Every structure is written in C-alpha cells, then in structure tokens.
Coordinates of N, CA and C in Angstrom, one line a residue:
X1 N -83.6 -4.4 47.4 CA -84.3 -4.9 46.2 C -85.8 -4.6 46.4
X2 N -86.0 -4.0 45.6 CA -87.7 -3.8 45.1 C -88.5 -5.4 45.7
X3 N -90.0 -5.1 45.9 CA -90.4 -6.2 46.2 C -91.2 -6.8 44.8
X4 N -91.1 -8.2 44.3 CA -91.5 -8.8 43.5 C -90.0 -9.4 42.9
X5 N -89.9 -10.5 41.8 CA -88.7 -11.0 41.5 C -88.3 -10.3 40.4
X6 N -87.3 -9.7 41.0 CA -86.4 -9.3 40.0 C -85.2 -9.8 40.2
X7 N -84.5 -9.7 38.9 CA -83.2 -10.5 39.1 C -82.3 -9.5 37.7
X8 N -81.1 -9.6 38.1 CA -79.9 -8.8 37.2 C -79.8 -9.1 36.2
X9 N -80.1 -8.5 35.1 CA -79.3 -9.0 34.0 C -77.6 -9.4 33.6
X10 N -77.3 -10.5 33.4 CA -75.9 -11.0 33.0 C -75.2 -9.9 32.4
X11 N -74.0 -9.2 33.3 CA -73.5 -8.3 33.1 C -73.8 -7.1 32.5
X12 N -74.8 -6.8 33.7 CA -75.4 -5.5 33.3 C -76.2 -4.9 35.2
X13 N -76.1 -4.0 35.4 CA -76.5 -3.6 36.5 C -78.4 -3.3 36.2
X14 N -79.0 -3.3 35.2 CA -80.2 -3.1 35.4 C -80.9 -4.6 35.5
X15 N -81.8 -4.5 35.8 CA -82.8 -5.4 36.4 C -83.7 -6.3 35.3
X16 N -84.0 -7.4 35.2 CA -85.1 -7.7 34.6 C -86.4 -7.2 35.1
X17 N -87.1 -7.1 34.0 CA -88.5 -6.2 34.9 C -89.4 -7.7 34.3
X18 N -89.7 -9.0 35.5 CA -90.5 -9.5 35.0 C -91.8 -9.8 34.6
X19 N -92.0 -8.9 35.3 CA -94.3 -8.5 35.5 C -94.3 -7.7 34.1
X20 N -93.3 -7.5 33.5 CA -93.6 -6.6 32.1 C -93.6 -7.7 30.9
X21 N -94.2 -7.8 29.8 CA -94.4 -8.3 29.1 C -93.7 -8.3 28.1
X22 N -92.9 -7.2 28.0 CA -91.4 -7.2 26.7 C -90.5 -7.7 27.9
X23 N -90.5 -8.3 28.7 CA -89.5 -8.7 29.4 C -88.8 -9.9 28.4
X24 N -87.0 -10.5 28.3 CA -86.8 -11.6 27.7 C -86.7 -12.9 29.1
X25 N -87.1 -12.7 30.2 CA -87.3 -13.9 30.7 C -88.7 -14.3 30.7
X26 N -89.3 -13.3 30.8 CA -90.6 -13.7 31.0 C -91.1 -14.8 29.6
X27 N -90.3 -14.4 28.6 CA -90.5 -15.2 27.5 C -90.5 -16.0 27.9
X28 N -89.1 -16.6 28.8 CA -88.1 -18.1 28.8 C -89.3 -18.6 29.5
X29 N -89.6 -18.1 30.7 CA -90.7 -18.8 31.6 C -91.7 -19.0 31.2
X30 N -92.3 -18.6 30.0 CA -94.1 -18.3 29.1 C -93.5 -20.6 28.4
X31 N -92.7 -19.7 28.1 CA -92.2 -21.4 27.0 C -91.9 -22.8 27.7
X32 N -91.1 -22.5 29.5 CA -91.0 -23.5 29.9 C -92.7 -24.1 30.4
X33 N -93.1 -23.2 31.3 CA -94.3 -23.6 32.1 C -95.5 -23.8 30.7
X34 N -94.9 -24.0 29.6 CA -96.1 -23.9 28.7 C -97.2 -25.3 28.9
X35 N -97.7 -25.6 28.1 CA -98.1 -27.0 28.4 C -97.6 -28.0 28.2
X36 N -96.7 -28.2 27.3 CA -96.0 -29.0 26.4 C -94.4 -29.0 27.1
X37 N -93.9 -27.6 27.8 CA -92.5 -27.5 27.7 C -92.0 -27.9 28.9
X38 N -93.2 -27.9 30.0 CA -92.7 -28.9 31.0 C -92.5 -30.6 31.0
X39 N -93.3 -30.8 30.3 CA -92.9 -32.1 29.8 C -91.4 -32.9 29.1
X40 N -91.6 -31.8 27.6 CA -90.3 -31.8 27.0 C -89.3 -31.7 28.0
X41 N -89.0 -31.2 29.1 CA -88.1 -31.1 29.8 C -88.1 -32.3 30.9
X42 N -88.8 -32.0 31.6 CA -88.8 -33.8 32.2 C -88.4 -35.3 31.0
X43 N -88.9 -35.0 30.0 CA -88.6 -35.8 29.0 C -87.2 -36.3 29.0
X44 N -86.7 -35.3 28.4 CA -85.2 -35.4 28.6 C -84.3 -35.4 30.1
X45 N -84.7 -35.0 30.8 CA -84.0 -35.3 31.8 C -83.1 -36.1 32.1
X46 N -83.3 -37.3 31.5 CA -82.2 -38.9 31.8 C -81.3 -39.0 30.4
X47 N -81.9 -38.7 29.6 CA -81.3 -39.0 28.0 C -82.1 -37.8 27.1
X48 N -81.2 -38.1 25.7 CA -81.2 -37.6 24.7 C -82.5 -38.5 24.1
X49 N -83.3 -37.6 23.4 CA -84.3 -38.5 22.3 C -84.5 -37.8 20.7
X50 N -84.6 -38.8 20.1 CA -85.0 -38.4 18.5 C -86.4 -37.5 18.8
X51 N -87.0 -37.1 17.8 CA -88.6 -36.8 17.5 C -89.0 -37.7 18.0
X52 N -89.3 -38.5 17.8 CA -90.3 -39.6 17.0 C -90.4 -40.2 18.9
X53 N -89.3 -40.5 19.3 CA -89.2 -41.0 20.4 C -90.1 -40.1 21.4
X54 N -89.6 -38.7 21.2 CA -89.8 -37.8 22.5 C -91.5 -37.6 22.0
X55 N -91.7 -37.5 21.0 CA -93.4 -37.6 20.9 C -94.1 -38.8 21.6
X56 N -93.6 -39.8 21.4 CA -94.5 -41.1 22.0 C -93.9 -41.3 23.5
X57 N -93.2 -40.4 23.8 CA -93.1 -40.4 25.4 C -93.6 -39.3 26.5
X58 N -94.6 -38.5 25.4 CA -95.2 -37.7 25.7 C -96.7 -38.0 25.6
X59 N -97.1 -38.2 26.0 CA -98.9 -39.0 25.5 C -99.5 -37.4 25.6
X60 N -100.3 -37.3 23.9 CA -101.5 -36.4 23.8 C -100.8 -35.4 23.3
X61 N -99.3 -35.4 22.9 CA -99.0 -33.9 22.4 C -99.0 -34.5 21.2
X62 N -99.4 -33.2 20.1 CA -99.3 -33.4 18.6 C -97.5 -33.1 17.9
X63 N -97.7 -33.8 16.8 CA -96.2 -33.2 16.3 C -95.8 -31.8 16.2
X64 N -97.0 -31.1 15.6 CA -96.7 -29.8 15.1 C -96.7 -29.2 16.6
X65 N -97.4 -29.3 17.8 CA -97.4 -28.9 19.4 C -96.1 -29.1 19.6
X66 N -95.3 -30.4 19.2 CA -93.8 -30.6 20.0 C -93.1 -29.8 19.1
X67 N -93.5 -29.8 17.9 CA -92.1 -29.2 16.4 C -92.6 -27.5 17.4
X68 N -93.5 -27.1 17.8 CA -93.5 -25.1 18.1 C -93.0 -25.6 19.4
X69 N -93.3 -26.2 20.0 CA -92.4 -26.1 22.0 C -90.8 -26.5 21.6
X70 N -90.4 -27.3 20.7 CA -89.3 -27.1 20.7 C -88.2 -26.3 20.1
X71 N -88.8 -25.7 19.1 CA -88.5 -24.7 18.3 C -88.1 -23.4 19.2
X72 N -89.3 -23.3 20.7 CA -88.9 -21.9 21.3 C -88.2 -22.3 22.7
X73 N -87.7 -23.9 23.0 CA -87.1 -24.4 23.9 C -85.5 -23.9 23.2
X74 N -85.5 -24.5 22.2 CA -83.9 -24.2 21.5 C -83.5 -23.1 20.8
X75 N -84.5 -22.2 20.6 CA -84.2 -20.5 20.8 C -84.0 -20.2 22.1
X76 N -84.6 -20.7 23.1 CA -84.1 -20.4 24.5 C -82.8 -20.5 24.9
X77 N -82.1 -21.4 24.4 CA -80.9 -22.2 25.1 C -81.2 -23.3 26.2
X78 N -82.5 -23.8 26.2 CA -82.7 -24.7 26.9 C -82.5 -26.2 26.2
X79 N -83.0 -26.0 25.0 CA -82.6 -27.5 24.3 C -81.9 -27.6 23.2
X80 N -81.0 -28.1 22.6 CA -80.4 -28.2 21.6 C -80.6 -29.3 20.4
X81 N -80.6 -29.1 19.5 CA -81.2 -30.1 18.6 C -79.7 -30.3 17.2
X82 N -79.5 -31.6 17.2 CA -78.7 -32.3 16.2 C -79.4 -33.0 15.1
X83 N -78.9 -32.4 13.8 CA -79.8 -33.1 13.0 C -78.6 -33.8 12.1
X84 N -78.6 -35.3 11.8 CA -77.8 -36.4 11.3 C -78.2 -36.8 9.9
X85 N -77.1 -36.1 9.0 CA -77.3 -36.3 7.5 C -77.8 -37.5 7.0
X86 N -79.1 -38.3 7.0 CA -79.3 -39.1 6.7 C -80.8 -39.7 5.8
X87 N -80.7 -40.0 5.4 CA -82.4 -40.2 4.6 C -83.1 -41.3 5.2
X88 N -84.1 -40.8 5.7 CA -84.5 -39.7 6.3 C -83.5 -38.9 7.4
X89 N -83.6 -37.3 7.3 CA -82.8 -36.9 8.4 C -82.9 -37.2 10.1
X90 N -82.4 -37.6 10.4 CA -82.6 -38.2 11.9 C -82.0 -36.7 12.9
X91 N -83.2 -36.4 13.5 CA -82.9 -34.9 14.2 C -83.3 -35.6 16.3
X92 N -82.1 -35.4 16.6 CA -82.1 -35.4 17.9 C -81.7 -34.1 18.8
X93 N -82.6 -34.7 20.3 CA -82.9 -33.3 21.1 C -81.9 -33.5 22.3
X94 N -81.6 -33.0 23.2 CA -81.2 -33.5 24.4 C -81.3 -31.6 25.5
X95 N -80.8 -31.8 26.4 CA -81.3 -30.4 27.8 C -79.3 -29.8 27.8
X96 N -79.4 -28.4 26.8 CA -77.9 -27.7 27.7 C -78.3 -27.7 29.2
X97 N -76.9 -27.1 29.4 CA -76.7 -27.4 30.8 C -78.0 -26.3 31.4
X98 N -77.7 -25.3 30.9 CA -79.2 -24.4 31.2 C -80.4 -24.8 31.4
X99 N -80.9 -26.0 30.1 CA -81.9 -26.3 30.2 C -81.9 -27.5 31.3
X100 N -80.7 -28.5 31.6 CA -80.8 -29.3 32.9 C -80.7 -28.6 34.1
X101 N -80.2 -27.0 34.2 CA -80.2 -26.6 35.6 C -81.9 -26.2 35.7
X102 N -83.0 -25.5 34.5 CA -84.1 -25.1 34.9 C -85.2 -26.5 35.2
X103 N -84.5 -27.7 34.5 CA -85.3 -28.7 34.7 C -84.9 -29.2 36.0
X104 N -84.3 -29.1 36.8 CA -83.9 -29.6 38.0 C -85.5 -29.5 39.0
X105 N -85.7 -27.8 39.2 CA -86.6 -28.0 40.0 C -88.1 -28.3 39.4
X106 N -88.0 -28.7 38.0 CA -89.5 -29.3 37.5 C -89.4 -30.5 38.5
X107 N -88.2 -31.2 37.8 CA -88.2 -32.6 38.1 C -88.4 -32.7 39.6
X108 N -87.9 -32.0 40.5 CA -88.4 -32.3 42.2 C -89.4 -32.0 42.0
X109 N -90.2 -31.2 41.6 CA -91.8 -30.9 41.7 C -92.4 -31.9 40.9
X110 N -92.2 -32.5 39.9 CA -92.6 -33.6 39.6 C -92.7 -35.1 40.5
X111 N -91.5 -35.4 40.6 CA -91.2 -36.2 41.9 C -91.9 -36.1 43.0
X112 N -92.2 -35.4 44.1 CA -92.9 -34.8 44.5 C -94.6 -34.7 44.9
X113 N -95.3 -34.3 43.8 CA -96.1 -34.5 43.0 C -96.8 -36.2 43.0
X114 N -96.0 -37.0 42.4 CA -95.8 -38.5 42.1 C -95.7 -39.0 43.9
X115 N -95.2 -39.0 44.6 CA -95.0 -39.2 45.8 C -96.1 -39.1 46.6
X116 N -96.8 -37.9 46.4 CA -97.9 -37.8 47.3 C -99.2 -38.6 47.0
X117 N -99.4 -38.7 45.8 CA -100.6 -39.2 44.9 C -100.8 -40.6 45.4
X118 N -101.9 -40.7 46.1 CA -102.5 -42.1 46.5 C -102.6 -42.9 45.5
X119 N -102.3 -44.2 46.2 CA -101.7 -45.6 45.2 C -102.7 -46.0 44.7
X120 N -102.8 -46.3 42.8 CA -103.9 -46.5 42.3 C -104.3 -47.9 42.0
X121 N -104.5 -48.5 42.6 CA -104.9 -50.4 42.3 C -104.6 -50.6 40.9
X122 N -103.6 -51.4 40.6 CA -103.6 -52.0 39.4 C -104.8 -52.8 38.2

C-alpha cells in the first residue's frame, strides 16, 4: 500500500484517492468533522431526536446551520430522517448503523477529551 490513507472502494479494486478533492469520502469526512456535524453525531448517539430537540441540545447552532449539516449527514448515509404526517409535520432524526459505527470513535474522543479536563468548581 502506497503511503498516506488509502482505502478500497466497496467492491471495486481501485483505491479511494483521499488527498484529492473530487474524492467521495473526502466529502463524507469534510461533513462529519464539520463544525456542526460532530456534534449532530454525538447528539444522537443515545437516542433519536425531533429538530427542535436536536437544536436545543446543541448550544449556538442556528436552524438553518443544523437544516445544511443535516441535509449532507443524510445524503451521506449517516443519518436518516422520518418525517410524521402531522400538522405541523413532525420530522425526526436518528444515526444508521454507518453513522453509529463513524460516531463511535467521535464519541471515545469525546469521552476522553471530557476526562482529562480539570474539574471546574461549581
């Protein structure tokens, strides 16, 4: 293997080239590590949330910031979104298994992170 990360495309013998910019993972990675999209993913991690919820458990993101990160999380196949015929439509998010396997190692780096951070007096 060449040095730098490359990794196979799913049933295909050529390579992702990720240092290239038309690459399609490099997308996936641009959208998770975005500002917003590591969050949304730690977010959900335990549970499924409406909008409304997953905004106010995000402090400082705007609607329209969460409506574009999610938008290119669930073109990713990382998050999937249910919307419930209802007036008003009630649209809920939750992590495919994809998006729970790439959120795994946020969440230890999160955890982590949280652990080392000297205790802040109440």
């Amino acid at each position: 293997m060449r040095e730098g990360a490359q990794l196979t495309q799913a049933g295909s013998d050529r390579p992702y080239e990720v240092f290239h910019t038309d690459c399609p993972a490099r997308g996936v990675v641009d959208h998770v590590t975005s500002r917003w999209g590591v969050w949304v993913l730690i977010s959900l991690r335990n549970k499924d949330l409406r909008f409304f919820e997953l905004r106010d458990s995000i402090q400082g993101v705007s609607e329209k910031m969460l409506a574009q990160t999610l938008r290119a999380l669930v073109q990713d196949g990382l998050v999937w979104r249910q919307v419930d015929p209802t007036t008003p439509p009630q649209v809920t998010y939750g992590l495919t298994e994809f998006g729970q396997h790439i959120g795994e190692p946020l969440t230890d780096l999160f955890d982590r992170i949280t652990e080392r951070l000297p205790q802040q007096a109440p």
